[in-house]
PDB file of C-alpha atoms in Angstrom:
ATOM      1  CA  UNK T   1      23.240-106.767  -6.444  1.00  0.00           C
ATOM      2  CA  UNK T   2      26.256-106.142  -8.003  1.00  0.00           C
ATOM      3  CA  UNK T   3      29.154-105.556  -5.253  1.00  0.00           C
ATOM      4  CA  UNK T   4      32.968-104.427  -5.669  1.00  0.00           C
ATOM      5  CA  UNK T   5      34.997-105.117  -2.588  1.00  0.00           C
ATOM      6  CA  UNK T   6      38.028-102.876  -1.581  1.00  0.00           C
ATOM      7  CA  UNK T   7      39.911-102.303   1.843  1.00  0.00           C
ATOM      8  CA  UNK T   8      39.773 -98.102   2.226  1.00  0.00           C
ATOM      9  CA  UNK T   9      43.431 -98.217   3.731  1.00  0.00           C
ATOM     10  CA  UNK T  10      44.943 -96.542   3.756  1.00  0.00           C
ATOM     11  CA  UNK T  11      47.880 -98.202   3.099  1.00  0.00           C
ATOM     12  CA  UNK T  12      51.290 -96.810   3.726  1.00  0.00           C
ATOM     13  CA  UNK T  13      54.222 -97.707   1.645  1.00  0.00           C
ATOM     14  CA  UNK T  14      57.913 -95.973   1.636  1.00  0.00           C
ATOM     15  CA  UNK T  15      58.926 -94.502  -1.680  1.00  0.00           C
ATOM     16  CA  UNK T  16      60.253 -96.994  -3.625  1.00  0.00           C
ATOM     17  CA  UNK T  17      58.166 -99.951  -2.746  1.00  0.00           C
ATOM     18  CA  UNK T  18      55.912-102.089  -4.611  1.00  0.00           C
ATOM     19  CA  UNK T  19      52.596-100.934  -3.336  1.00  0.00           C
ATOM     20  CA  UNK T  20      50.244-103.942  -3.536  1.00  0.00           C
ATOM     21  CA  UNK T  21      45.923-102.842  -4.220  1.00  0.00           C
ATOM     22  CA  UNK T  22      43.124-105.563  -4.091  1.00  0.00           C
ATOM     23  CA  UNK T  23      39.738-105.917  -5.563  1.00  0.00           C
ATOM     24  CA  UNK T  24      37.118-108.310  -5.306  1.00  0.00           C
ATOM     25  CA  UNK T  25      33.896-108.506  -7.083  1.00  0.00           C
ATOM     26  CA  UNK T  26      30.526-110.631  -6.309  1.00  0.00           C
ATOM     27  CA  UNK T  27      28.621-111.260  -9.779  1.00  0.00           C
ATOM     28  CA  UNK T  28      30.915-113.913 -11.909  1.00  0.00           C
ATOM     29  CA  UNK T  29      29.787-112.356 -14.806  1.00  0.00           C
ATOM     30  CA  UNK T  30      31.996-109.430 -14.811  1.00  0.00           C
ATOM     31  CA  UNK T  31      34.124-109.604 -17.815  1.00  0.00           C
ATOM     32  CA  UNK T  32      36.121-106.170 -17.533  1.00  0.00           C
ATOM     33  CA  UNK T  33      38.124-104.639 -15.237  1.00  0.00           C
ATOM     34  CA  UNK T  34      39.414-101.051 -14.428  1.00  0.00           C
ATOM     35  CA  UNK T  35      41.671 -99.204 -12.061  1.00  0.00           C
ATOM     36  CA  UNK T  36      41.162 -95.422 -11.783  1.00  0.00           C
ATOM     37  CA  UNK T  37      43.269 -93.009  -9.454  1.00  0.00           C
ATOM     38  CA  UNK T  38      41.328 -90.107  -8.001  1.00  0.00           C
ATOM     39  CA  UNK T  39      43.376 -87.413  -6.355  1.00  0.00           C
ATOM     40  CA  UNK T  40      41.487 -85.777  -3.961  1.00  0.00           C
ATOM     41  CA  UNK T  41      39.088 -82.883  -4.988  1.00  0.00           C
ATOM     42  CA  UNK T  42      39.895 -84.237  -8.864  1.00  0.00           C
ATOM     43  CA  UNK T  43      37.897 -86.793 -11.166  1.00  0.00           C
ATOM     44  CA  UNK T  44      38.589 -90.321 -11.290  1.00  0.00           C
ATOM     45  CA  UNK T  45      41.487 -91.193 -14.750  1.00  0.00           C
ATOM     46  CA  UNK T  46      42.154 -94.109 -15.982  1.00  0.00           C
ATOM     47  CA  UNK T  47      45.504 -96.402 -15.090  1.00  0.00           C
ATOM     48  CA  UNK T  48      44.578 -99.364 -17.227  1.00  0.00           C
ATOM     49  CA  UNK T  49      42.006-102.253 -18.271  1.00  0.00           C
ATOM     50  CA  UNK T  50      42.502-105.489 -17.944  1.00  0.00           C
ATOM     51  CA  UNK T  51      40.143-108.584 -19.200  1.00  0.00           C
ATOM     52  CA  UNK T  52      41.898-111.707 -19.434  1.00  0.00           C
ATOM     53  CA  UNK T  53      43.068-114.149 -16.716  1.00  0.00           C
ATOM     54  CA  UNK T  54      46.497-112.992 -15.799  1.00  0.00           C
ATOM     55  CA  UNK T  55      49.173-110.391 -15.814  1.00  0.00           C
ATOM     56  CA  UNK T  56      48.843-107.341 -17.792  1.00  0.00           C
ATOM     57  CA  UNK T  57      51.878-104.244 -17.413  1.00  0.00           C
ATOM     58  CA  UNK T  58      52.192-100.888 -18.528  1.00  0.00           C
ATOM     59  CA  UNK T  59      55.095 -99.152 -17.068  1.00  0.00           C
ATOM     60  CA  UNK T  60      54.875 -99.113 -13.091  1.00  0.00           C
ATOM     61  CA  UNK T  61      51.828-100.580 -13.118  1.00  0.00           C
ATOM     62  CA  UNK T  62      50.543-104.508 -13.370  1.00  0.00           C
ATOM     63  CA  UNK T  63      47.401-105.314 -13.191  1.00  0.00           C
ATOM     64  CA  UNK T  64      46.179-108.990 -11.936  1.00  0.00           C
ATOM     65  CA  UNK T  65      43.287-110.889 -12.858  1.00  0.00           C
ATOM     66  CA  UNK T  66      41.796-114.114 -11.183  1.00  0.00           C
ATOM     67  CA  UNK T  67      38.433-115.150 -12.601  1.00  0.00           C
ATOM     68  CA  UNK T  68      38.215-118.247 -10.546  1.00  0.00           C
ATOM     69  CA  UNK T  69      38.645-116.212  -7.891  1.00  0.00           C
ATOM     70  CA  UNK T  70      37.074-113.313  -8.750  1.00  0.00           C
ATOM     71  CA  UNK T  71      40.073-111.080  -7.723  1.00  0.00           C
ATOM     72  CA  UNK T  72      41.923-108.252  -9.157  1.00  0.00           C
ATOM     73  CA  UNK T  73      44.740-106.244  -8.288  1.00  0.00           C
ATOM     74  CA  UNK T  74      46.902-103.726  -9.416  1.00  0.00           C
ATOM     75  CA  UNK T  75      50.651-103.482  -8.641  1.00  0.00           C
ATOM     76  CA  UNK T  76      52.455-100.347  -9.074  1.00  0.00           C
ATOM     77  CA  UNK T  77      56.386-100.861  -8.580  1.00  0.00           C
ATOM     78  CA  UNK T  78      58.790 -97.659  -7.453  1.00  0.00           C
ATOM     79  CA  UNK T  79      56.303 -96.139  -5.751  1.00  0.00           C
ATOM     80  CA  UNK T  80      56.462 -92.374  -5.799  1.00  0.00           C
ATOM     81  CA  UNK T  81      55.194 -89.499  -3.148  1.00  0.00           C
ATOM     82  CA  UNK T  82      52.734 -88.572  -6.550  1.00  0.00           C
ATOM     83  CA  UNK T  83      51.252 -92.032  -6.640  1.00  0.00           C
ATOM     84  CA  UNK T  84      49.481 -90.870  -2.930  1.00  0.00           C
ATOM     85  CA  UNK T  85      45.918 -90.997  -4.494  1.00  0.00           C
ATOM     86  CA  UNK T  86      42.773 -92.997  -4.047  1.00  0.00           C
ATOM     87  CA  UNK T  87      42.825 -96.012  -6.173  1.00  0.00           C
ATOM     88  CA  UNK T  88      38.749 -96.884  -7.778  1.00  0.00           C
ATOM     89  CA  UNK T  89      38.283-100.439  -8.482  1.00  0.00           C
ATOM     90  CA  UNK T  90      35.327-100.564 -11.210  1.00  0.00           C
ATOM     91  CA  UNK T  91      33.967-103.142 -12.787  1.00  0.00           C
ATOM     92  CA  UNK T  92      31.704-104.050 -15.559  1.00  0.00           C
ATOM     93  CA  UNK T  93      29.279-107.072 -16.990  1.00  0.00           C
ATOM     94  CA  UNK T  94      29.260-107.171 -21.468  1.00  0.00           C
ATOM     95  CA  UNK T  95      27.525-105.579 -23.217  1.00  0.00           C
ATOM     96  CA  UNK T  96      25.200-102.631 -22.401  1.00  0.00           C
ATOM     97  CA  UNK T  97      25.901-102.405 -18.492  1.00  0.00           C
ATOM     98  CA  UNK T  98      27.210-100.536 -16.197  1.00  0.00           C
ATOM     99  CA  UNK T  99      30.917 -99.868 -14.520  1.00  0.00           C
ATOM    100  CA  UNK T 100      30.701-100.655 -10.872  1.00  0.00           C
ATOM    101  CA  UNK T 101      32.989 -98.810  -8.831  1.00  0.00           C
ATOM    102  CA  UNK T 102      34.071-100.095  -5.371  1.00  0.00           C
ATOM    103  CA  UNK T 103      34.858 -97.386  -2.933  1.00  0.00           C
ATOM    104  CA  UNK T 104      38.296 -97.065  -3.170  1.00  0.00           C
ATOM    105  CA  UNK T 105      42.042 -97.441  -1.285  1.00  0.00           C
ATOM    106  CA  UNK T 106      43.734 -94.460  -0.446  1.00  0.00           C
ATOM    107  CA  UNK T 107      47.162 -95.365  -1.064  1.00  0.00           C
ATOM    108  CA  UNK T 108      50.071 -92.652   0.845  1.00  0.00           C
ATOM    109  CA  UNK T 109      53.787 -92.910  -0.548  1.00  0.00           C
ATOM    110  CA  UNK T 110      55.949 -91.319   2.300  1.00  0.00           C
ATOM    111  CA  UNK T 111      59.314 -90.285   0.814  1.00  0.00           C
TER     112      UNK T 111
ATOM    113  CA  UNK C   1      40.624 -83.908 -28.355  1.00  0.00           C
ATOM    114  CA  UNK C   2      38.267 -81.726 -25.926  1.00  0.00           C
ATOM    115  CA  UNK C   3      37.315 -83.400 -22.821  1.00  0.00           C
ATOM    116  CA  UNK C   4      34.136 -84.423 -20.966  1.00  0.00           C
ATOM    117  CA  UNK C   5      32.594 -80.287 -20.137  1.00  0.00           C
ATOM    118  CA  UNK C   6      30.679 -79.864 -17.157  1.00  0.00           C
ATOM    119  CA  UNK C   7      28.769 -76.898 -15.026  1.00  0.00           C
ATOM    120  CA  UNK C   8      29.040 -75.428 -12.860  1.00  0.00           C
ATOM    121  CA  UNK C   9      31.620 -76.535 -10.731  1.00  0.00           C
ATOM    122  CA  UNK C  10      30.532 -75.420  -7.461  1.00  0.00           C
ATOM    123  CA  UNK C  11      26.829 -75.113  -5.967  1.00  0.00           C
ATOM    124  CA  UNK C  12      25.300 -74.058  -2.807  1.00  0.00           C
ATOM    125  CA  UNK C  13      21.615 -74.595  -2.346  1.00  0.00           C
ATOM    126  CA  UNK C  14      19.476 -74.703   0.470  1.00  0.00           C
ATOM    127  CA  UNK C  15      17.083 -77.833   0.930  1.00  0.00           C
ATOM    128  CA  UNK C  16      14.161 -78.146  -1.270  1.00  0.00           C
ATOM    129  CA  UNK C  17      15.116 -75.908  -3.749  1.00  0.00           C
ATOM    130  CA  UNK C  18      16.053 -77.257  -7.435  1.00  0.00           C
ATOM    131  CA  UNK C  19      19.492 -77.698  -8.963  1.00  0.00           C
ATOM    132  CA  UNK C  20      20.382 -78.179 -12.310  1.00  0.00           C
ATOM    133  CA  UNK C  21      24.127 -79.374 -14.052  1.00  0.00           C
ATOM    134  CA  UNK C  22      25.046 -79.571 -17.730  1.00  0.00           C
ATOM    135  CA  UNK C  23      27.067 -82.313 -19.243  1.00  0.00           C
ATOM    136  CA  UNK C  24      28.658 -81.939 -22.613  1.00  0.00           C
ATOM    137  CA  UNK C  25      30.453 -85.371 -23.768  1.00  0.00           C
ATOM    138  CA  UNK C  26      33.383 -85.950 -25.631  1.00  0.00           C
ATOM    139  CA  UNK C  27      32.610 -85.646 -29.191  1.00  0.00           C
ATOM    140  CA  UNK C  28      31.562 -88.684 -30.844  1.00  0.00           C
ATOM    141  CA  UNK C  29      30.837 -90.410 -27.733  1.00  0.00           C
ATOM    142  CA  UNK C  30      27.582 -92.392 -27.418  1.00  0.00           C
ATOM    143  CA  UNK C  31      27.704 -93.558 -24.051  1.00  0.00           C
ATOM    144  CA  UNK C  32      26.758 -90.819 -21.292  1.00  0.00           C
ATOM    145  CA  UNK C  33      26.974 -91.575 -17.708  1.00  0.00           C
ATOM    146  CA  UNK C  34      26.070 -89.569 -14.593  1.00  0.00           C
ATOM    147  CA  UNK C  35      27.451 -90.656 -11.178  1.00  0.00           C
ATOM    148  CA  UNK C  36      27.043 -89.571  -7.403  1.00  0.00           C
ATOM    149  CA  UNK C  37      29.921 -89.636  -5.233  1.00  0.00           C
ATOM    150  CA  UNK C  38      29.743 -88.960  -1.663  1.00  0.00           C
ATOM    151  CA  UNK C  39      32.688 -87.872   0.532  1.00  0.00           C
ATOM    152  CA  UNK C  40      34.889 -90.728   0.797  1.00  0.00           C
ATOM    153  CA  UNK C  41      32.743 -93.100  -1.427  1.00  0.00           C
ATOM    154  CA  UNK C  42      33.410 -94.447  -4.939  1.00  0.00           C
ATOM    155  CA  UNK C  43      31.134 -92.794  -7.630  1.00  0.00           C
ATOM    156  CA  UNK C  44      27.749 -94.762  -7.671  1.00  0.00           C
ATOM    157  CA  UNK C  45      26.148 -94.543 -11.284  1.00  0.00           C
ATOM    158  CA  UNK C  46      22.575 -92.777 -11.269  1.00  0.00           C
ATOM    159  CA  UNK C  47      21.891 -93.035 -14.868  1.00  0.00           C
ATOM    160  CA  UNK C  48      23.397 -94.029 -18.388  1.00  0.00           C
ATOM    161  CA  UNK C  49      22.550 -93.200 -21.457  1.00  0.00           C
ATOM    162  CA  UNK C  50      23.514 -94.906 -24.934  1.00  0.00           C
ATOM    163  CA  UNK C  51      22.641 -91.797 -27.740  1.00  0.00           C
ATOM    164  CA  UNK C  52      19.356 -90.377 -26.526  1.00  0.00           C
ATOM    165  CA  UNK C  53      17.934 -93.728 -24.371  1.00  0.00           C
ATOM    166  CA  UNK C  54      18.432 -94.770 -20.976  1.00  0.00           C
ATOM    167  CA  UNK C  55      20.314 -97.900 -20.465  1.00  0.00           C
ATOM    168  CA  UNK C  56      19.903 -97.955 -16.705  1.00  0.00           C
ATOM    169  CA  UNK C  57      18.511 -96.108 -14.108  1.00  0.00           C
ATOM    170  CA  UNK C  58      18.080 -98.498 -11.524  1.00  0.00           C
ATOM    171  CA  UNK C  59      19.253 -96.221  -9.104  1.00  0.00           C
ATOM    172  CA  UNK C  60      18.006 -93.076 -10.106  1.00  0.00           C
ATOM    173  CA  UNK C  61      15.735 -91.841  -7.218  1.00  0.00           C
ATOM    174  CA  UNK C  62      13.049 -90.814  -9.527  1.00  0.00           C
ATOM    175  CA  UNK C  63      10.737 -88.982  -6.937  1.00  0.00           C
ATOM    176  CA  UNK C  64      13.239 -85.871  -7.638  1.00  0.00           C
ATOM    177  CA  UNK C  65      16.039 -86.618  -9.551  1.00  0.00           C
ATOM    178  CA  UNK C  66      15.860 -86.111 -13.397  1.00  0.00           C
ATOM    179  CA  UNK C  67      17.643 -86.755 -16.331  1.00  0.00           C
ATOM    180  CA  UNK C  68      17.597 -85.657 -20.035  1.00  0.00           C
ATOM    181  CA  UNK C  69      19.716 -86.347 -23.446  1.00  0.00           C
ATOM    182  CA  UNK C  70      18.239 -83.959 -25.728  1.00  0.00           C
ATOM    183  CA  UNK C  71      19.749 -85.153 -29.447  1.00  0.00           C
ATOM    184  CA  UNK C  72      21.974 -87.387 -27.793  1.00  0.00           C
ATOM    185  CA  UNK C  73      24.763 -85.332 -27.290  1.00  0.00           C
ATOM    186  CA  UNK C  74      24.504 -82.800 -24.051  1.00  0.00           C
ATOM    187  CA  UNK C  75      22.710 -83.880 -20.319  1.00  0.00           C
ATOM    188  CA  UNK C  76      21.365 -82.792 -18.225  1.00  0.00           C
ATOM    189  CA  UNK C  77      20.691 -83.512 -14.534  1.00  0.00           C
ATOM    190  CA  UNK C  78      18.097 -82.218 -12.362  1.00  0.00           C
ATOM    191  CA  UNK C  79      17.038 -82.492  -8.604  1.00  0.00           C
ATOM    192  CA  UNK C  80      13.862 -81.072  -7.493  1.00  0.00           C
ATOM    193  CA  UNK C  81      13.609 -80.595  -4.253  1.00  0.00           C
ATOM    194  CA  UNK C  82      17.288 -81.116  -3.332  1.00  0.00           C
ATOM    195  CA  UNK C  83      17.949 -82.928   0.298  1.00  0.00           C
ATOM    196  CA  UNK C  84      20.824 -82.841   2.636  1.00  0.00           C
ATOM    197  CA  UNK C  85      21.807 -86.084   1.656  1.00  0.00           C
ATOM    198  CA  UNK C  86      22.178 -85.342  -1.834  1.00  0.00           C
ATOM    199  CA  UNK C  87      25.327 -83.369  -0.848  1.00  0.00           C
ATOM    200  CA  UNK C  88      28.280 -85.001  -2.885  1.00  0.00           C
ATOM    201  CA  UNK C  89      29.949 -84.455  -6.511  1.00  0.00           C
ATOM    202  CA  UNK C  90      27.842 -85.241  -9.687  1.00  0.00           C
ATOM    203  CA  UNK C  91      30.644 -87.143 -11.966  1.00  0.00           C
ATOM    204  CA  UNK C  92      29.561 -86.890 -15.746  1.00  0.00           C
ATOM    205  CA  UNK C  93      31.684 -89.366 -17.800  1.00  0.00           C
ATOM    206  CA  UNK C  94      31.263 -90.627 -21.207  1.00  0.00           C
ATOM    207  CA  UNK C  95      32.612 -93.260 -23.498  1.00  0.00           C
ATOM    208  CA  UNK C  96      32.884 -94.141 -27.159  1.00  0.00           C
ATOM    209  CA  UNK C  97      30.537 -96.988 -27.173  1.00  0.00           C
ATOM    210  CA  UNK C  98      29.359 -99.544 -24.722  1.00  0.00           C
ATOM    211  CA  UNK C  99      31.882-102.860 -25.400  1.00  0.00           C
ATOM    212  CA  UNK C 100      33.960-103.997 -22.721  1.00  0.00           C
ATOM    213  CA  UNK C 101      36.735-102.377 -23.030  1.00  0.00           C
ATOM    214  CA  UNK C 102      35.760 -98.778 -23.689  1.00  0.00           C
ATOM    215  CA  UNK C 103      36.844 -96.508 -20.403  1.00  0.00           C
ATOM    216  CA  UNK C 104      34.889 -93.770 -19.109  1.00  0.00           C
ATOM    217  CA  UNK C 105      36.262 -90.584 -19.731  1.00  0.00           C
ATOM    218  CA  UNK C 106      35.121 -88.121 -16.823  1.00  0.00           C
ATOM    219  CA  UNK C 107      34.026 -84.542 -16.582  1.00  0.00           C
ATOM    220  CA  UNK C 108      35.829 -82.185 -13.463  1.00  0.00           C
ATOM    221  CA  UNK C 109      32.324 -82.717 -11.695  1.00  0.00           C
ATOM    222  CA  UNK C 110      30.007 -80.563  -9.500  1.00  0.00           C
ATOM    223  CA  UNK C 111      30.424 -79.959  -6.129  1.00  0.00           C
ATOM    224  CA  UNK C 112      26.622 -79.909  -4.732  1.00  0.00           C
ATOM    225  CA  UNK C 113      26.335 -78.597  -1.193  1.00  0.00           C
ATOM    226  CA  UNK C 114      23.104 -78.915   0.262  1.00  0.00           C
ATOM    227  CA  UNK C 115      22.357 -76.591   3.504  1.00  0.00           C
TER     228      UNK C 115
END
């Protein structure tokens, strides 16, 4: 059974900060990695991908990958009041599988 | 580029009746999901489609929930009869083509409430 981890927070950060979400998954071969925000009553969109061992950026947001420890988190830097969302970990094996979504952190920016 | 269309938005049914919800993908897309997500859960993926064949649908509870690609291009989901539990959003997302990297793309979903 495939199983995404996440801690449903939520966690509190002032704006400004460097809010700090964590992932973990169970089957080693996962191979791709997403981070969704959900505001509430809305649909899960996309932040970013990641699928390499390391560091990958895109504006606020860096995402972290450790295979070897089959963590991933996802940074987002100058936190803002309209970051205050639910943050969807998903995950997915190659080829024709499925995305695995773990059940989410809220994450609340106070100004 | 039109998004992922989906209907109705809102529905109120009592238990044991029969729901239905329409899913039309991006255009071009192959890959056709359909998720459950219950209040405060992450979606949960009931069945996916690549063109008009099911991929997975592991955890599809067969006994009344249904699922259709006619022409693989629009979906539909049915549940006959409906149960309290089943009260959550139906997320209908779709994506270019099944490699690793492709995202999902979702739909606004449907609000089931089951009284």
């Amino acid at each position: 059974q495939k199983e995404v981890e996440q801690n449903s927070g939520p966690l509190s950060v002032p704006e400004g900060a460097i809010a700090s979400l964590n992932c973990t998954y169970s089957d080693r071969g996962s191979q791709s990695f997403f981070w969704y925000r959900q505001y509430s009553g809305k649909s899960p969109e996309l932040i970013m991908f990641i699928y390499s061992n390391g560091d990958k950026e895109d504006g606020r947001f860096t995402a972290q990958l450790n295979k070897a420890s089959q963590y991933v988190s996802l940074l987002i830097r100058d936190s803002q009041p309209s970051d205050s969302a639910t943050y969807l970990c998903a995950v997915r094996l190659g080829g024709y599988s499925t995305l695995t979504f773990g059940k989410g952190t809220m994450l609340l920016v106070s100004p | 580029e039109a998004g992922v269309a989906q209907s109705p938005r809102y529905k109120i049914i009592e238990k044991r009746q029969s729901v239905a919800f329409w899913c039309n993908p991006i255009s071009g897309h192959a890959t056709l999901y359909w998720y459950q997500q219950i209040l405060g859960q992450g979606p949960k993926l009931l069945i996916q489609f690549q063109n008009n064949g099911v991929v997975d649908d592991s955890q599809l509870p067969k006994d009344r929930f249904s699922a259709e690609r006619l022409k693989g291009v629009d979906s539909t989901l049915k549940i006959q009869p409906a149960k309290l539990e089943d009260s959550a959003v139906y997320l209908c997302a779709s994506s270019s083509r099944d490699s690793q990297t492709s995202p999902l793309h979702f739909g606004n979903g449907t609000r089931l409430t089951v009284t």
